[in-house]
Amino acid sequence: MLLPTILSLTCVTAMHAQAAPSVTPTISAPGTVPSLSTAPIAGEFSYSLTGSESYVTGYQGTSNSGSSTNISGQATYVSNSETHPLSLIYSGGYFFGNGGDLNSSSYQNVGVSQLLISRRWRLGIADTITFLPSSPLYGVSGVPFSGDIGTTPITTGGIPTQSILTNYGQQVSNTVSGSVSRDITGKTFVEGFGSYTVQRFLQTGLNNNSVGASASLGHHFSARDTVSGSYTYAKYSFSTPVSGFNNFAFSSNGVSASYSHAFNRKLSLQLSAGPQWISSNQPALIPDRVLFASAVSIGYQGERTRTTISYNRSPNIGSGVLLGALSDNINVTAQRNFSRNWTGGITANYGRASGLAAVPGENIQTKSFYGGVQATRRLGENFSAFGSYSAATQSSSGQAIARNAFDGTAHIVTVGLTFAPRSMRFGRP
């Protein structure tokens, strides 16, 4: 079960590569920090291996149909400590393109988070590294072949903030982040956050760096209601020369108000909104302007069903395609255990991105949608079989300078077999 580790990473990386108010779904994860032994290596380790076959048409900008043979694996470790929990997650694999101009590529995702918790202080640090063949789409792996549709990606903190789909173009990114919070009184608290992201493209794309920081003051009015105010800062810079300029960069400064409410133990709501002031070192490319950023998230966690519905509007780096973008995303992610043997997952995201730059070729708008459904059948103690269908489509009002934006529609049908033995526990139960 990967959810506890993903949530531990999400709590530290929720503002990855974004300047807008971050709203991360509040979903409890029993077992993430259980009341067990605090021995140095005490914890739980689990892994799975998956083999699958896919029928593909239009994926990554290919014009023909083809097939793909896929091998992947996932592994997680969650420590038992209540005061310094450690979480590790790996998801990766390789897909072999067969015909239809489909490229072959590996994909790798690694994440680690360490929390230090005392009576009043909470400190966190996290590092995530990803290597993907194109922009991330589904689940923990970021690709539609791995059988993890309906899970939360570790590279975006749960809510997508960049919505531009790309053709084949391998990319690597690394985000290091840290957080600190302290209870001033029994109900009032302060929080701080910082992150640094590096994104590089092996083929076509705008290499970039991002720095983000925030400071918040909040108050618990009741066990169910929390209000906070935040200041956020982000700087986005490009190491690739663009439009005749070297070292182009833009930044955003913003303030926001946030409200969270727990309707009950299963259903929660989070709201955040505020203005963002945009400026750049080349006003001819991105002139000074004021944007409105907002985020809404509804999370439900029942015994059999986990669902998150979210909306996010925020400026961002532009996915390596544009010189910055203002993106709107509506996302739905859900998993359900129908019975002991049957589970299902769904992911859907509608995105719209408008270029922040005022020059031809950059001031374009893209509209995208990707979605997938998956059904999984348990086969005995350690095996399961799954089938999934995924689709993605995108259109734009013009051609970006980077010329790697996906334009068209893709369909992917996948069947696979997963081996997942029982998790191994270390230390005393």
mmCIF file of N, CA and C in Angstrom, residues 203-246:
data_model
loop_
_atom_site.group_PDB
_atom_site.id
_atom_site.type_symbol
_atom_site.label_atom_id
_atom_site.label_comp_id
_atom_site.label_asym_id
_atom_site.label_seq_id
_atom_site.Cartn_x
_atom_site.Cartn_y
_atom_site.Cartn_z
ATOM 1 N N GLN A 203 16.183 16.631 -24.691
ATOM 2 C CA GLN A 203 15.948 16.955 -26.091
ATOM 3 C C GLN A 203 15.462 18.402 -26.184
ATOM 4 N N THR A 204 14.191 18.610 -26.433
ATOM 5 C CA THR A 204 13.644 19.952 -26.597
ATOM 6 C C THR A 204 12.932 20.405 -25.332
ATOM 7 N N GLY A 205 13.219 21.628 -24.913
ATOM 8 C CA GLY A 205 12.560 22.180 -23.738
ATOM 9 C C GLY A 205 13.365 23.311 -23.151
ATOM 10 N N LEU A 206 12.722 24.159 -22.375
ATOM 11 C CA LEU A 206 13.366 25.303 -21.742
ATOM 12 C C LEU A 206 13.864 24.899 -20.358
ATOM 13 N N ASN A 207 15.183 24.732 -20.211
ATOM 14 C CA ASN A 207 15.753 24.397 -18.912
ATOM 15 C C ASN A 207 15.473 25.527 -17.926
ATOM 16 N N ASN A 208 15.112 25.170 -16.698
ATOM 17 C CA ASN A 208 14.687 26.196 -15.753
ATOM 18 C C ASN A 208 14.993 25.822 -14.314
ATOM 19 N N ASN A 209 14.975 26.828 -13.460
ATOM 20 C CA ASN A 209 15.135 26.680 -12.015
ATOM 21 C C ASN A 209 14.014 27.444 -11.326
ATOM 22 N N SER A 210 13.599 26.955 -10.161
ATOM 23 C CA SER A 210 12.531 27.616 -9.404
ATOM 24 C C SER A 210 12.897 27.655 -7.927
ATOM 25 N N VAL A 211 12.625 28.787 -7.300
ATOM 26 C CA VAL A 211 12.798 28.949 -5.860
ATOM 27 C C VAL A 211 11.472 29.420 -5.284
ATOM 28 N N GLY A 212 11.028 28.794 -4.218
ATOM 29 C CA GLY A 212 9.764 29.180 -3.602
ATOM 30 C C GLY A 212 9.886 29.278 -2.094
ATOM 31 N N ALA A 213 9.116 30.179 -1.490
ATOM 32 C CA ALA A 213 9.116 30.340 -0.037
ATOM 33 C C ALA A 213 7.772 30.890 0.403
ATOM 34 N N SER A 214 7.396 30.589 1.637
ATOM 35 C CA SER A 214 6.143 31.106 2.183
ATOM 36 C C SER A 214 6.233 31.191 3.697
ATOM 37 N N ALA A 215 5.413 32.062 4.260
ATOM 38 C CA ALA A 215 5.283 32.193 5.709
ATOM 39 C C ALA A 215 3.810 32.375 6.030
ATOM 40 N N SER A 216 3.325 31.674 7.058
ATOM 41 C CA SER A 216 1.898 31.684 7.371
ATOM 42 C C SER A 216 1.673 31.837 8.870
ATOM 43 N N LEU A 217 0.565 32.468 9.195
ATOM 44 C CA LEU A 217 0.080 32.561 10.570
ATOM 45 C C LEU A 217 -1.347 32.050 10.588
ATOM 46 N N GLY A 218 -1.616 31.045 11.434
ATOM 47 C CA GLY A 218 -2.937 30.429 11.447
ATOM 48 C C GLY A 218 -3.507 30.273 12.839
ATOM 49 N N HIS A 219 -4.810 30.027 12.871
ATOM 50 C CA HIS A 219 -5.506 29.866 14.148
ATOM 51 C C HIS A 219 -6.604 28.822 14.001
ATOM 52 N N HIS A 220 -6.648 27.882 14.961
ATOM 53 C CA HIS A 220 -7.710 26.880 15.016
ATOM 54 C C HIS A 220 -8.869 27.455 15.833
ATOM 55 N N PHE A 221 -9.949 27.816 15.161
ATOM 56 C CA PHE A 221 -11.100 28.341 15.884
ATOM 57 C C PHE A 221 -11.874 27.227 16.574
ATOM 58 N N SER A 222 -11.767 26.019 16.048
ATOM 59 C CA SER A 222 -12.402 24.856 16.655
ATOM 60 C C SER A 222 -11.665 23.625 16.148
ATOM 61 N N ALA A 223 -12.128 22.474 16.579
ATOM 62 C CA ALA A 223 -11.509 21.241 16.109
ATOM 63 C C ALA A 223 -11.738 21.026 14.621
ATOM 64 N N ARG A 224 -12.697 21.751 14.052
ATOM 65 C CA ARG A 224 -13.034 21.561 12.642
ATOM 66 C C ARG A 224 -12.647 22.732 11.750
ATOM 67 N N ASP A 225 -12.418 23.907 12.313
ATOM 68 C CA ASP A 225 -12.224 25.106 11.501
ATOM 69 C C ASP A 225 -10.870 25.747 11.774
ATOM 70 N N THR A 226 -10.145 26.041 10.680
ATOM 71 C CA THR A 226 -8.841 26.692 10.764
ATOM 72 C C THR A 226 -8.760 27.798 9.721
ATOM 73 N N VAL A 227 -8.230 28.953 10.125
ATOM 74 C CA VAL A 227 -8.040 30.090 9.226
ATOM 75 C C VAL A 227 -6.578 30.512 9.288
ATOM 76 N N SER A 228 -6.006 30.892 8.143
ATOM 77 C CA SER A 228 -4.619 31.342 8.121
ATOM 78 C C SER A 228 -4.420 32.402 7.049
ATOM 79 N N GLY A 229 -3.378 33.203 7.227
ATOM 80 C CA GLY A 229 -2.953 34.177 6.235
ATOM 81 C C GLY A 229 -1.516 33.895 5.851
ATOM 82 N N SER A 230 -1.168 34.064 4.566
ATOM 83 C CA SER A 230 0.153 33.675 4.081
ATOM 84 C C SER A 230 0.749 34.722 3.154
ATOM 85 N N TYR A 231 2.069 34.776 3.171
ATOM 86 C CA TYR A 231 2.839 35.509 2.166
ATOM 87 C C TYR A 231 3.659 34.491 1.382
ATOM 88 N N THR A 232 3.634 34.571 0.048
ATOM 89 C CA THR A 232 4.369 33.630 -0.786
ATOM 90 C C THR A 232 5.280 34.381 -1.746
ATOM 91 N N TYR A 233 6.408 33.763 -2.039
ATOM 92 C CA TYR A 233 7.375 34.322 -2.986
ATOM 93 C C TYR A 233 7.896 33.194 -3.856
ATOM 94 N N ALA A 234 8.094 33.490 -5.133
ATOM 95 C CA ALA A 234 8.690 32.515 -6.040
ATOM 96 C C ALA A 234 9.486 33.245 -7.106
ATOM 97 N N LYS A 235 10.599 32.651 -7.497
ATOM 98 C CA LYS A 235 11.407 33.172 -8.596
ATOM 99 C C LYS A 235 11.649 32.044 -9.586
ATOM 100 N N TYR A 236 11.386 32.322 -10.859
ATOM 101 C CA TYR A 236 11.549 31.355 -11.937
ATOM 102 C C TYR A 236 12.603 31.885 -12.904
ATOM 103 N N SER A 237 13.617 31.092 -13.189
ATOM 104 C CA SER A 237 14.684 31.525 -14.087
ATOM 105 C C SER A 237 14.944 30.453 -15.136
ATOM 106 N N PHE A 238 15.430 30.900 -16.302
ATOM 107 C CA PHE A 238 15.685 30.010 -17.432
ATOM 108 C C PHE A 238 17.174 30.018 -17.757
ATOM 109 N N SER A 239 17.788 28.836 -17.788
ATOM 110 C CA SER A 239 19.194 28.731 -18.165
ATOM 111 C C SER A 239 19.367 28.648 -19.669
ATOM 112 N N THR A 240 18.273 28.419 -20.399
ATOM 113 C CA THR A 240 18.293 28.391 -21.858
ATOM 114 C C THR A 240 18.058 29.799 -22.396
ATOM 115 N N PRO A 241 18.893 30.300 -23.332
ATOM 116 C CA PRO A 241 18.616 31.611 -23.944
ATOM 117 C C PRO A 241 17.256 31.598 -24.641
ATOM 118 N N VAL A 242 16.461 32.634 -24.404
ATOM 119 C CA VAL A 242 15.118 32.701 -24.980
ATOM 120 C C VAL A 242 14.885 34.080 -25.569
ATOM 121 N N SER A 243 14.340 34.108 -26.777
ATOM 122 C CA SER A 243 13.961 35.357 -27.449
ATOM 123 C C SER A 243 15.095 36.379 -27.474
ATOM 124 N N GLY A 244 16.331 35.880 -27.611
ATOM 125 C CA GLY A 244 17.478 36.775 -27.672
ATOM 126 C C GLY A 244 17.975 37.257 -26.328
ATOM 127 N N PHE A 245 17.412 36.757 -25.221
ATOM 128 C CA PHE A 245 17.820 37.190 -23.889
ATOM 129 C C PHE A 245 18.460 36.023 -23.145
ATOM 130 N N ASN A 246 19.532 36.318 -22.410
ATOM 131 C CA ASN A 246 20.157 35.339 -21.538
ATOM 132 C C ASN A 246 19.733 35.599 -20.096
#
